[in-house]
């Protein structure tokens, strides 16, 4: 495990084993992006690949965000380059999908709360079907 990877031993990471097996040695956001690129879309892959940049962006632009990070995420932030500087933040924000990347990052952070709301598999699949239907129109 590298300093930029989370602790993948917990039960919430058991679902990620097929992705890690298919893309060994890649940082989790890159492995997830590659997995999504082949199964969902290039757009989804880009958004997933921005997992770390979105964290760096949020730490730089949202003063309350840093307090939400776990100790492991704070430690990995240092290895990942720390908060974005003004130029990096402006470039990130200018990308047409940056808001989606930030939303996914916040969703991922909220999903780590064991007492938080849960999305059932049927609800998740229904949401995916709606997204696919919109893409086809």
Short mmCIF file of C-alpha atoms in Angstrom, two decimals, residues 12-134:
data_model
loop_
_atom_site.label_atom_id
_atom_site.label_comp_id
_atom_site.label_asym_id
_atom_site.label_seq_id
_atom_site.Cartn_x
_atom_site.Cartn_y
_atom_site.Cartn_z
CA UNK A 12 -16.38 -0.92 2.90
CA UNK A 13 -13.40 -1.68 0.66
CA UNK A 14 -14.25 -5.34 0.07
CA UNK A 15 -16.34 -4.25 -2.92
CA UNK A 16 -13.24 -2.63 -4.42
CA UNK A 17 -11.28 -5.89 -4.60
CA UNK A 18 -12.30 -6.67 -8.22
CA UNK A 19 -11.19 -3.18 -9.29
CA UNK A 20 -7.85 -3.51 -7.48
CA UNK A 21 -7.36 -7.00 -8.94
CA UNK A 22 -8.00 -5.74 -12.46
CA UNK A 23 -5.70 -2.72 -11.99
CA UNK A 24 -2.99 -3.78 -9.51
CA UNK A 25 -0.57 -1.17 -8.29
CA UNK A 26 -2.56 1.83 -9.44
CA UNK A 27 -3.72 4.50 -6.98
CA UNK A 28 -7.36 3.90 -6.10
CA UNK A 29 -8.68 6.89 -8.05
CA UNK A 30 -6.82 5.82 -11.21
CA UNK A 31 -7.95 2.20 -10.86
CA UNK A 32 -11.54 3.36 -10.36
CA UNK A 33 -11.32 5.63 -13.39
CA UNK A 34 -9.99 2.86 -15.60
CA UNK A 35 -12.69 0.50 -14.35
CA UNK A 36 -15.39 3.12 -15.11
CA UNK A 37 -13.92 4.05 -18.48
CA UNK A 38 -14.63 0.55 -19.80
CA UNK A 39 -17.99 0.10 -18.11
CA UNK A 40 -19.65 3.52 -17.87
CA UNK A 41 -18.18 6.40 -19.87
CA UNK A 42 -15.17 8.63 -20.41
CA UNK A 43 -16.98 11.39 -18.51
CA UNK A 44 -17.48 9.14 -15.46
CA UNK A 45 -13.83 8.07 -15.66
CA UNK A 46 -12.63 11.70 -15.67
CA UNK A 47 -14.79 12.58 -12.68
CA UNK A 48 -13.56 9.55 -10.73
CA UNK A 49 -9.93 10.29 -11.64
CA UNK A 50 -10.34 13.72 -10.04
CA UNK A 51 -10.84 12.21 -6.57
CA UNK A 52 -7.51 13.55 -5.28
CA UNK A 53 -7.57 16.89 -7.16
CA UNK A 54 -11.10 17.49 -5.86
CA UNK A 55 -9.87 16.97 -2.29
CA UNK A 56 -6.97 19.36 -2.88
CA UNK A 57 -9.38 21.87 -4.43
CA UNK A 58 -11.87 21.64 -1.56
CA UNK A 59 -9.18 22.06 1.08
CA UNK A 60 -7.98 25.18 -0.77
CA UNK A 61 -11.42 26.72 -1.32
CA UNK A 62 -13.68 25.56 1.53
CA UNK A 63 -12.33 26.42 4.98
CA UNK A 64 -14.65 23.91 6.68
CA UNK A 65 -13.68 20.98 4.45
CA UNK A 66 -10.32 20.22 6.08
CA UNK A 67 -12.07 19.54 9.39
CA UNK A 68 -14.10 16.78 7.72
CA UNK A 69 -11.04 14.79 6.65
CA UNK A 70 -9.91 11.70 8.53
CA UNK A 71 -6.38 11.60 9.94
CA UNK A 72 -5.40 9.22 7.11
CA UNK A 73 -6.83 11.60 4.50
CA UNK A 74 -4.95 14.53 6.05
CA UNK A 75 -1.72 12.53 5.96
CA UNK A 76 -2.27 11.51 2.32
CA UNK A 77 -3.10 15.13 1.41
CA UNK A 78 0.49 16.07 2.23
CA UNK A 79 1.82 13.36 -0.12
CA UNK A 80 -0.72 14.36 -2.79
CA UNK A 81 0.57 17.95 -2.95
CA UNK A 82 -1.44 19.68 -0.24
CA UNK A 83 -4.08 22.29 -0.97
CA UNK A 84 -4.14 23.64 -4.52
CA UNK A 85 -2.62 27.05 -5.04
CA UNK A 86 -4.74 29.79 -6.64
CA UNK A 87 -3.64 28.93 -10.17
CA UNK A 88 -4.33 25.20 -9.74
CA UNK A 89 -7.72 25.91 -8.14
CA UNK A 90 -8.70 28.24 -10.98
CA UNK A 91 -7.67 25.67 -13.62
CA UNK A 92 -9.56 22.91 -11.84
CA UNK A 93 -12.68 25.07 -11.42
CA UNK A 94 -12.60 26.05 -15.10
CA UNK A 95 -13.05 22.45 -16.26
CA UNK A 96 -16.67 21.84 -17.32
CA UNK A 97 -16.90 18.72 -15.13
CA UNK A 98 -15.21 20.11 -12.02
CA UNK A 99 -18.53 20.57 -10.19
CA UNK A 100 -19.29 16.89 -10.83
CA UNK A 101 -15.88 15.90 -9.45
CA UNK A 102 -16.43 17.99 -6.32
CA UNK A 103 -19.93 16.54 -5.88
CA UNK A 104 -18.58 12.99 -6.20
CA UNK A 105 -15.82 13.77 -3.69
CA UNK A 106 -18.35 15.09 -1.18
CA UNK A 107 -20.58 12.09 -1.80
CA UNK A 108 -17.64 9.76 -1.22
CA UNK A 109 -16.74 11.57 2.00
CA UNK A 110 -20.34 11.37 3.26
CA UNK A 111 -20.49 7.65 2.41
CA UNK A 112 -17.75 6.97 4.97
CA UNK A 113 -20.14 7.86 7.80
CA UNK A 114 -21.32 4.51 9.20
CA UNK A 115 -24.42 6.23 10.58
CA UNK A 116 -25.15 8.16 7.40
CA UNK A 117 -27.96 7.48 4.96
CA UNK A 118 -27.73 4.34 2.90
CA UNK A 119 -28.64 3.84 -0.73
CA UNK A 120 -30.06 0.42 -1.41
CA UNK A 121 -28.76 -1.54 -4.39
CA UNK A 122 -32.13 -1.28 -6.22
CA UNK A 123 -32.06 2.50 -5.70
CA UNK A 124 -28.48 2.68 -6.93
CA UNK A 125 -29.29 0.61 -10.01
CA UNK A 126 -32.35 2.75 -10.71
CA UNK A 127 -30.22 5.91 -10.49
CA UNK A 128 -27.70 4.37 -12.89
CA UNK A 129 -30.48 3.45 -15.32
CA UNK A 130 -31.74 7.06 -15.24
CA UNK A 131 -28.25 8.35 -15.98
CA UNK A 132 -27.82 5.95 -18.86
CA UNK A 133 -31.23 6.93 -20.26
CA UNK A 134 -30.31 10.64 -20.12
#
